[in-house]
Short mmCIF file of C-alpha atoms in Angstrom, two decimals:
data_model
loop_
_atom_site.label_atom_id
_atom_site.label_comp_id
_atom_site.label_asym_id
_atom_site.label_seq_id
_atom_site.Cartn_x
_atom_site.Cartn_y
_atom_site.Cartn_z
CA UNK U 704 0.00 0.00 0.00
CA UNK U 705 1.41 3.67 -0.72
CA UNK U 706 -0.77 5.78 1.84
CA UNK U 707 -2.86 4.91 4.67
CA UNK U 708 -4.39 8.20 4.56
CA UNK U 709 -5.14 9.02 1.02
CA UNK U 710 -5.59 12.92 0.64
CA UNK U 711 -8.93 14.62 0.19
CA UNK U 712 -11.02 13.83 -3.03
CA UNK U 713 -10.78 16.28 -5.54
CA UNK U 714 -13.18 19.18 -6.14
CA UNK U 715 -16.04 18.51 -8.02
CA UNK U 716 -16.72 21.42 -10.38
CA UNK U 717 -16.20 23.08 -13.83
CA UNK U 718 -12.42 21.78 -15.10
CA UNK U 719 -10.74 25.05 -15.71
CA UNK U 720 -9.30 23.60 -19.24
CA UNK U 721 -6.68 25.89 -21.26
CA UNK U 722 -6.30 25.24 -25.53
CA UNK U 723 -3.96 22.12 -25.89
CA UNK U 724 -4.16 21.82 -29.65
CA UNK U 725 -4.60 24.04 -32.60
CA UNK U 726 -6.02 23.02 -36.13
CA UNK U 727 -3.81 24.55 -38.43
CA UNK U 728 -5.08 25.17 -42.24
CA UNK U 729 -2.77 27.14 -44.43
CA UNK U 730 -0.80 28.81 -41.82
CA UNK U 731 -3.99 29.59 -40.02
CA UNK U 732 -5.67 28.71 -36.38
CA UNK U 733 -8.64 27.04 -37.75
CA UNK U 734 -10.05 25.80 -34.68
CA UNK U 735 -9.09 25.22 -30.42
CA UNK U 736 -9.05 22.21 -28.97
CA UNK U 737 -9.24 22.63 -24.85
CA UNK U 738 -8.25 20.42 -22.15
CA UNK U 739 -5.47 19.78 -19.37
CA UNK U 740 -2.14 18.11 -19.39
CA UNK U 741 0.06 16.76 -16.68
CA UNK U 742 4.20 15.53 -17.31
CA UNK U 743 5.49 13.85 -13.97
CA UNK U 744 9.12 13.55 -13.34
CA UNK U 745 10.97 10.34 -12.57
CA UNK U 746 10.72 11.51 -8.79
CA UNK U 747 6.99 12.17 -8.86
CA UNK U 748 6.99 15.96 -8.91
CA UNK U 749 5.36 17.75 -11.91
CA UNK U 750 7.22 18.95 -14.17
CA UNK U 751 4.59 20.62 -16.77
CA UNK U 752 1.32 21.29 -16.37
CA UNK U 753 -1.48 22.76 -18.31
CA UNK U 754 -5.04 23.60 -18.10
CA UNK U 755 -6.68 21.90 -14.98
CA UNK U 756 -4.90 18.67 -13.17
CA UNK U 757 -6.84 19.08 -9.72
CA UNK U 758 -10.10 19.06 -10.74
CA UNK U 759 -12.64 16.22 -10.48
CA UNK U 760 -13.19 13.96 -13.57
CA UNK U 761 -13.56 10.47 -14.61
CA UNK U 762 -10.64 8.68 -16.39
CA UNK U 763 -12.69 6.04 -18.24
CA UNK U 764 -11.34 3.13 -19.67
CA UNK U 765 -7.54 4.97 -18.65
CA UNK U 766 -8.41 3.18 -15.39
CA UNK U 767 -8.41 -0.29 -16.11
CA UNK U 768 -4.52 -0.47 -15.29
CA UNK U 769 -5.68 0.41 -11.57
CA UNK U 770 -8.57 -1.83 -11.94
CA UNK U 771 -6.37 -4.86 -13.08
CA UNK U 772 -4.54 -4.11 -10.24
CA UNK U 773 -7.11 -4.27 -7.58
CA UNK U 774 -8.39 -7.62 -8.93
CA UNK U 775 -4.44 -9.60 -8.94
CA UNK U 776 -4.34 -8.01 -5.25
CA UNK U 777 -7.90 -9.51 -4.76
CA UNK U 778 -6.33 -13.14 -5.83
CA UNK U 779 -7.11 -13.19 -9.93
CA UNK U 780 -4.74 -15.78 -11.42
CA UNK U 781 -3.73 -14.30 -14.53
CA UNK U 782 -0.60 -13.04 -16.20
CA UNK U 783 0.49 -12.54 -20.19
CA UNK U 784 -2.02 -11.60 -22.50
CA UNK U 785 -4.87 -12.70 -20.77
CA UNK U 786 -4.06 -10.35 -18.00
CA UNK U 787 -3.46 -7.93 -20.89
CA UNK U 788 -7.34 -8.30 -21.96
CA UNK U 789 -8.11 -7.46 -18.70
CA UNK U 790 -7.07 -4.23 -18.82
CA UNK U 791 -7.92 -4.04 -22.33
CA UNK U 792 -10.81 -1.79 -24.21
CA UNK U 793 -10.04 -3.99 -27.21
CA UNK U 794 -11.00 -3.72 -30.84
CA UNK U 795 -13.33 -7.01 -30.82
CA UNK U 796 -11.38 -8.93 -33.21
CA UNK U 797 -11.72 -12.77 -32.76
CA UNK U 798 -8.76 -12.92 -30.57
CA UNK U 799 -10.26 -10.80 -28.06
CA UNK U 800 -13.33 -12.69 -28.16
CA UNK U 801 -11.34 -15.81 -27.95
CA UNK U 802 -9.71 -14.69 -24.68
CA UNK U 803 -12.74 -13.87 -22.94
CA UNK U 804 -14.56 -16.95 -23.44
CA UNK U 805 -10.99 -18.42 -22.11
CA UNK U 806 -10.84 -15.97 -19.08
CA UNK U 807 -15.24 -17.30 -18.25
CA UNK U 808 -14.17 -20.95 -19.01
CA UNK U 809 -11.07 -20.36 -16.25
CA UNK U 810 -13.59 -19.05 -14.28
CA UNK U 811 -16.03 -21.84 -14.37
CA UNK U 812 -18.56 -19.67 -16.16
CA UNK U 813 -19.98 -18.85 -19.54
CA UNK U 814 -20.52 -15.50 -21.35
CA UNK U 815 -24.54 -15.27 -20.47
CA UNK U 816 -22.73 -14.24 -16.32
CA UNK U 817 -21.44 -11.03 -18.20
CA UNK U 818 -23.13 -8.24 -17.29
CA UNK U 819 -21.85 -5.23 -19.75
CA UNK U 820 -23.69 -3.89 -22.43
CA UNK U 821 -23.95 -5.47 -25.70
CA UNK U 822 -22.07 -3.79 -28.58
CA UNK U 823 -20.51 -4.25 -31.71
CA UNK U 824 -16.92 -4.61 -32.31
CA UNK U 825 -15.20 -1.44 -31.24
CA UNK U 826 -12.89 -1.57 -34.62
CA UNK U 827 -14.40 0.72 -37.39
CA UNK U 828 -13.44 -2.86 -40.04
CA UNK U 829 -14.23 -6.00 -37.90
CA UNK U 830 -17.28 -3.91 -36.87
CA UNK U 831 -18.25 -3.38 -40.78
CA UNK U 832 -17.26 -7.00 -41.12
CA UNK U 833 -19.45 -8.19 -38.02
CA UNK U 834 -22.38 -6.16 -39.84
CA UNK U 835 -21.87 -7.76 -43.43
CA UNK U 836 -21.94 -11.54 -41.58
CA UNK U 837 -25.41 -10.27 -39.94
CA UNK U 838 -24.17 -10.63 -36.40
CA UNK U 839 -25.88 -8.89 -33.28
CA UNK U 840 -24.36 -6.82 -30.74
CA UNK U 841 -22.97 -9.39 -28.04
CA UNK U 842 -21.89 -8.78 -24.64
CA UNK U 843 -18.42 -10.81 -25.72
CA UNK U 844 -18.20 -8.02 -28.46
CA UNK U 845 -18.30 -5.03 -26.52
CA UNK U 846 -14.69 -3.36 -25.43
CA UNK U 847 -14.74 -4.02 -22.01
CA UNK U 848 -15.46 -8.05 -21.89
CA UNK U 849 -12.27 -9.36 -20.85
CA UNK U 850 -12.41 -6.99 -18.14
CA UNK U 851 -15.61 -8.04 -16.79
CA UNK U 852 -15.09 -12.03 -17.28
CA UNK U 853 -11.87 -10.75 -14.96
CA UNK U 854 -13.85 -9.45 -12.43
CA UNK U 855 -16.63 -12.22 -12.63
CA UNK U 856 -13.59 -15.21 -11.96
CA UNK U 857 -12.14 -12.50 -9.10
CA UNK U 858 -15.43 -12.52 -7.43
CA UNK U 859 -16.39 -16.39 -8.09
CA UNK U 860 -12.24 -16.79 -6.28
CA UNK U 861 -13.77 -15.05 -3.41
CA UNK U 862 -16.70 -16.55 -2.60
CA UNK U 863 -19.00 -12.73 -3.72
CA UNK U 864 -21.78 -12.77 -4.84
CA UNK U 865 -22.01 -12.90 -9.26
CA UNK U 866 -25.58 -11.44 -10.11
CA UNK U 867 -24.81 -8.19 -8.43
CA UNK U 868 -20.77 -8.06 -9.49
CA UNK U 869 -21.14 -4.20 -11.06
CA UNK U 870 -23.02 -3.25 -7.49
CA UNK U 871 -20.99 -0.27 -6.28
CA UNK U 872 -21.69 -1.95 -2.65
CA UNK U 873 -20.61 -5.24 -3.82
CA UNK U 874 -17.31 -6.50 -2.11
CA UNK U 875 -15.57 -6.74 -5.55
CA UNK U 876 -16.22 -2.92 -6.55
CA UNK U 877 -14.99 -2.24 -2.70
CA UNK U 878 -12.14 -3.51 -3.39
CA UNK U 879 -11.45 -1.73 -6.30
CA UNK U 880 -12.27 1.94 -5.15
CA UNK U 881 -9.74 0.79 -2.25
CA UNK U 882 -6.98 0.46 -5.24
CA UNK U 883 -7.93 2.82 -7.09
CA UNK U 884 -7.52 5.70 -3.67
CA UNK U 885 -4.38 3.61 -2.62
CA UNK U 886 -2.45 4.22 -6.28
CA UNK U 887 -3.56 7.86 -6.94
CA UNK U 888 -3.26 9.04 -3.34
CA UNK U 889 -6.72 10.66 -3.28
CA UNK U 890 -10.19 9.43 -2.21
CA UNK U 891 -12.80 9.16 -4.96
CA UNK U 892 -14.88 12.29 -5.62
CA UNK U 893 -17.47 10.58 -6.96
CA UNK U 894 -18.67 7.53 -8.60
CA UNK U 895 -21.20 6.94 -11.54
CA UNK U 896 -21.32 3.99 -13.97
CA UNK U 897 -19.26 3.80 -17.51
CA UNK U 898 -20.37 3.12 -20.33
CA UNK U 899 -19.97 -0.81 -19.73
CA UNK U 900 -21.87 -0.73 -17.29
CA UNK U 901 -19.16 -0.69 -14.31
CA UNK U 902 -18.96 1.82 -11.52
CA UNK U 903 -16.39 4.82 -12.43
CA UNK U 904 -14.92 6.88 -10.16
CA UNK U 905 -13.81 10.68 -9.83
CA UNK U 906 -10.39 11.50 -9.56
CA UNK U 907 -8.16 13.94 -10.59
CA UNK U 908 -5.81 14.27 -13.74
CA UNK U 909 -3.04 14.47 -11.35
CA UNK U 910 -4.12 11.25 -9.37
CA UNK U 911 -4.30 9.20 -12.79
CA UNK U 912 -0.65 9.84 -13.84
CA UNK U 913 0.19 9.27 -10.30
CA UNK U 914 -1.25 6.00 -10.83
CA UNK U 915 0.49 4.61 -13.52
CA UNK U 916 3.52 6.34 -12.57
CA UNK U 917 3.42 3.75 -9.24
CA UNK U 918 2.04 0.81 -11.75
CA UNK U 919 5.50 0.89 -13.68
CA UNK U 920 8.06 1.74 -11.02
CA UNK U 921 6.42 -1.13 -9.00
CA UNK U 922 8.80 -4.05 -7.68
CA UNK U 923 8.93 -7.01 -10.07
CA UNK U 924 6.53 -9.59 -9.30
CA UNK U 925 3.84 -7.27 -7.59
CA UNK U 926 0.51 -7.20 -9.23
CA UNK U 927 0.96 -3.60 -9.97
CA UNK U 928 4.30 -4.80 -12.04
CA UNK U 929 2.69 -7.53 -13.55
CA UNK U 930 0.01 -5.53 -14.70
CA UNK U 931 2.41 -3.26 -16.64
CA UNK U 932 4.45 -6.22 -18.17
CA UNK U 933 1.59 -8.09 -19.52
CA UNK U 934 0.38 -4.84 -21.10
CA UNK U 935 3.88 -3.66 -22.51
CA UNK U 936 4.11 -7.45 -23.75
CA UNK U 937 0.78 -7.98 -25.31
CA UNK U 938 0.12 -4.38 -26.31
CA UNK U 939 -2.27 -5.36 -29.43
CA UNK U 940 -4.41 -7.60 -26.71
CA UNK U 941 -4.54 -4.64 -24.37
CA UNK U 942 -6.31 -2.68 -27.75
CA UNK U 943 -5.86 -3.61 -31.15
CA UNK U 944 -4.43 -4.28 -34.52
CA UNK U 945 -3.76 -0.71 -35.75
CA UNK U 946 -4.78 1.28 -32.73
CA UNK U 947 -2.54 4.28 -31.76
CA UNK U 948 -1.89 3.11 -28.22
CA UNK U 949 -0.79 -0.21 -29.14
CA UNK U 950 2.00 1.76 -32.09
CA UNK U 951 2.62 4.14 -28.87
CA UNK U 952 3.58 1.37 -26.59
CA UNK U 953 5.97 -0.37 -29.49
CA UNK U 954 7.67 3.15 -30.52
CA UNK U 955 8.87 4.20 -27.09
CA UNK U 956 10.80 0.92 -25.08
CA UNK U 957 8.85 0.19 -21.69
CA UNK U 958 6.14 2.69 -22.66
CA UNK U 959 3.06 1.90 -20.09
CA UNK U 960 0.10 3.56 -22.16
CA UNK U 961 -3.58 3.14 -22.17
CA UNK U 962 -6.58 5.22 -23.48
CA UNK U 963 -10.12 6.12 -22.70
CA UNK U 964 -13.08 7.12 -23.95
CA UNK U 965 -13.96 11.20 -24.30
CA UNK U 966 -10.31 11.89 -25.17
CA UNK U 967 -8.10 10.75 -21.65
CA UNK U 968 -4.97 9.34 -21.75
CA UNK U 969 -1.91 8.15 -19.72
CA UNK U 970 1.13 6.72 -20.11
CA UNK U 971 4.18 6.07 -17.81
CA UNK U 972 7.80 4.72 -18.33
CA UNK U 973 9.58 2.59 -16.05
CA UNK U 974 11.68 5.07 -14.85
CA UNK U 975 8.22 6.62 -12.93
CA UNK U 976 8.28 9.69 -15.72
CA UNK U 977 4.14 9.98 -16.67
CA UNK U 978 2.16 12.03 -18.15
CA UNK U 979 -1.96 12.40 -18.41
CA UNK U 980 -4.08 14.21 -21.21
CA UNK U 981 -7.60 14.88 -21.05
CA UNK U 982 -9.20 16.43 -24.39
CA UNK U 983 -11.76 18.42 -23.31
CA UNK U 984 -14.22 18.15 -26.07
CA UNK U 985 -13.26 14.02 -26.23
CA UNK U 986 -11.33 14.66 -30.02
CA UNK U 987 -8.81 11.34 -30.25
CA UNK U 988 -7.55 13.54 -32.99
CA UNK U 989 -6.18 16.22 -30.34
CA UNK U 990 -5.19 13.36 -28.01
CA UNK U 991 -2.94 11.51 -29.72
CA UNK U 992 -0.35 14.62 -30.61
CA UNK U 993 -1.14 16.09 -27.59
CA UNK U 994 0.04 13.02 -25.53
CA UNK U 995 2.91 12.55 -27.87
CA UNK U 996 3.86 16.20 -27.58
CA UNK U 997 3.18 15.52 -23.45
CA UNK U 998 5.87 12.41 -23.60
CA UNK U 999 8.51 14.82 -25.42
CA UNK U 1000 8.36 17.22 -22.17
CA UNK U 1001 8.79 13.83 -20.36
CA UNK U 1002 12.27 13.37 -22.17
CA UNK U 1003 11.15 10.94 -24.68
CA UNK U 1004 13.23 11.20 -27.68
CA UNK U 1005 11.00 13.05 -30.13
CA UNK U 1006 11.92 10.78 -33.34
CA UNK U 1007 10.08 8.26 -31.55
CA UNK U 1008 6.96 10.26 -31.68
CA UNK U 1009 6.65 11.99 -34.86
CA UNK U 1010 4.27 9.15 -36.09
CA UNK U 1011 1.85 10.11 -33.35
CA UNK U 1012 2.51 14.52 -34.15
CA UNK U 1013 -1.18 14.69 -35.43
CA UNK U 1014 -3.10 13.99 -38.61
CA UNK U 1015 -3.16 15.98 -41.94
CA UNK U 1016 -5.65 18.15 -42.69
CA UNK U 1017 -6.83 18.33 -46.10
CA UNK U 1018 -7.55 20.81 -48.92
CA UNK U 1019 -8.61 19.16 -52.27
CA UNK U 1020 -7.53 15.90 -51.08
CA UNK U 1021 -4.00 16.75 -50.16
CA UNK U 1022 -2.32 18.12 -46.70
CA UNK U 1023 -2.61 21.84 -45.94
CA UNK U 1024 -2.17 21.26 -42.07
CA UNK U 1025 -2.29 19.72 -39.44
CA UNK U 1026 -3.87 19.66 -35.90
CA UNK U 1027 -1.23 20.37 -33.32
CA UNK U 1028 -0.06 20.66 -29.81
CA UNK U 1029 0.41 24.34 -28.73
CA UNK U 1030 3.08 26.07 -28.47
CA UNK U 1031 3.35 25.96 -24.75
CA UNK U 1032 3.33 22.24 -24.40
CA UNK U 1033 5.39 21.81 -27.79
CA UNK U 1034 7.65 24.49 -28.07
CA UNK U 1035 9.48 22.76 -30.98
CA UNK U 1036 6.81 21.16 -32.77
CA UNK U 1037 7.22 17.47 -33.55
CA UNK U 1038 6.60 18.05 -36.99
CA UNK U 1039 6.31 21.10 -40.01
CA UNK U 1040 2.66 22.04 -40.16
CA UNK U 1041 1.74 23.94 -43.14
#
């Protein structure tokens, strides 16, 4: 454990969010995108910040690390890429699917126990390819699957209760908010339910680099460690074929990186250096330079990142800019924007 006396939850109100990214067309600001960034040093400290780290807000699927945690603490018996789907919002290809039906039959238990919404594949292709065959939304297809067969076998280990598993009250989700205050060093502000369906708790951008940043300097062995190897490892399990987070986690050695839903992200290196992004308007096209440009403050060599500097934007079907970190988080642009 890192505190027994976690500090206060973070304020609940309206994030005070400063312009991260700028759409550039033809040498021109076409549009703002807002949010907050946070670069911790190898010591913990911050090193950068911008916008509004203290605030209350919910990390989404970022928190799954934490959550992947909680349950290996709790007794969960998994490792490699298995342990990797657990902390995955995957892409639904039949891999994923594959592993979840492996994690239930660990478990003892088949996929009618799940309890998260149905869906379609999350990836754009094996979701137009899902359509085409005629297949329904399934509760195996949806994102968050192999985390909820995990926390299904974690409460089945324990003797809880498996109707009620997403209960906020139930022992499981206990367990978890116990984690989840433990790793960012701040009691929950609040909690709602994601989109799956699970309870999601209020932290602070600060907190959720904080987080990670313990996840990866964690001893070897711990769950916390093996949480971060069997992500680093199995980075396509943890998301996808052709997902930016999985490319991030291959470009930059011992990168710790995971996304979330409404533009959040966090990634940490072993060394404890982090960083956190949160795109106020949810754009993944502002958070994937933004976290790039983010990682370069960190001391990651920018030729690693120039990949992940932002997309084109385009005039008569060829580039005439480019969307863009600002100035005061990328001082020396990862790449020439027209």
């Amino acid at each position: 454990m890192y505190s027994s006396s976690p500090a206060d939850a973070p304020i609940v109100r309206e994030p005070l969010h400063a312009p991260v990214a700028h759409l550039i067309r033809g040498g021109v600001v076409e549009g703002i995108h807002y949010g907050s960034v946070v670069v911790l040093g190898a010591d913990g400290q911050v090193q950068f910040q911008l916008g509004d780290i203290e605030a209350a807000f919910y990390p989404r699927s970022a928190i799954k690390p934490v959550q992947a945690v909680a349950m290996l603490r709790a007794g969960l018996p998994l490792d490699g890429e298995l342990l990797s789907l657990a902390a995955a919002s995957h892409s639904g290809e039949e891999r994923h699917l594959a592993g979840t039906r492996r994690i239930l039959e660990l478990a003892g238990l088949t996929e009618d126990r799940l309890r998260n919404v149905p869906d379609l594949p999350y990836d754009p292709a094996v979701r137009d390819a899902w359509i085409r065959e005629g297949r329904a939304p399934s509760r195996l297809a949806q994102n968050c699957s192999g985390k909820h067969a995990a926390m299904l076998w974690t409460a089945r280990l324990n003797g809880w209760s498996l109707e009620d598993y997403l209960d906020p009250a139930h022992p499981l989700q206990q367990a978890i908010a116990e984690i989840v205050e433990d790793l960012t060093g701040q009691r929950v502000a609040q909690v709602t339910v994601d989109g799956c369906g699970a309870p999601l708790f209020s932290i602070s951008l600060h907190g959720l680099a904080r987080a990670v940043s313990r996840i990866t300097t964690a001893a070897p062995g711990t769950p916390e460690a093996r949480v971060a190897d069997a992500m680093r490892s199995h980075a396509d399990m943890a998301s996808g074929k052709g997902r930016d987070v999985a490319a991030l986690m291959r470009a930059v050695p011992g990168l710790l990186a995971k996304d979330g839903f409404e533009g959040v992200q966090v990634a940490a290196l072993p060394d404890g250096r982090a960083i956190a992004v949160k795109i106020a308007d949810g754009a993944n096209r502002a958070r994937v330079p933004v976290a790039a440009a983010a990682l370069a403050r960190a001391g990651v060599d920018p030729g690693l990142l120039t990949e992940f500097a932002g997309e084109a934007l385009l005039g008569g079907g060829e580039p005439v800019g480019c969307v863009r970190a600002v100035r005061a988080l990328d001082p020396v642009p990862l790449t020439a924007c027209a």
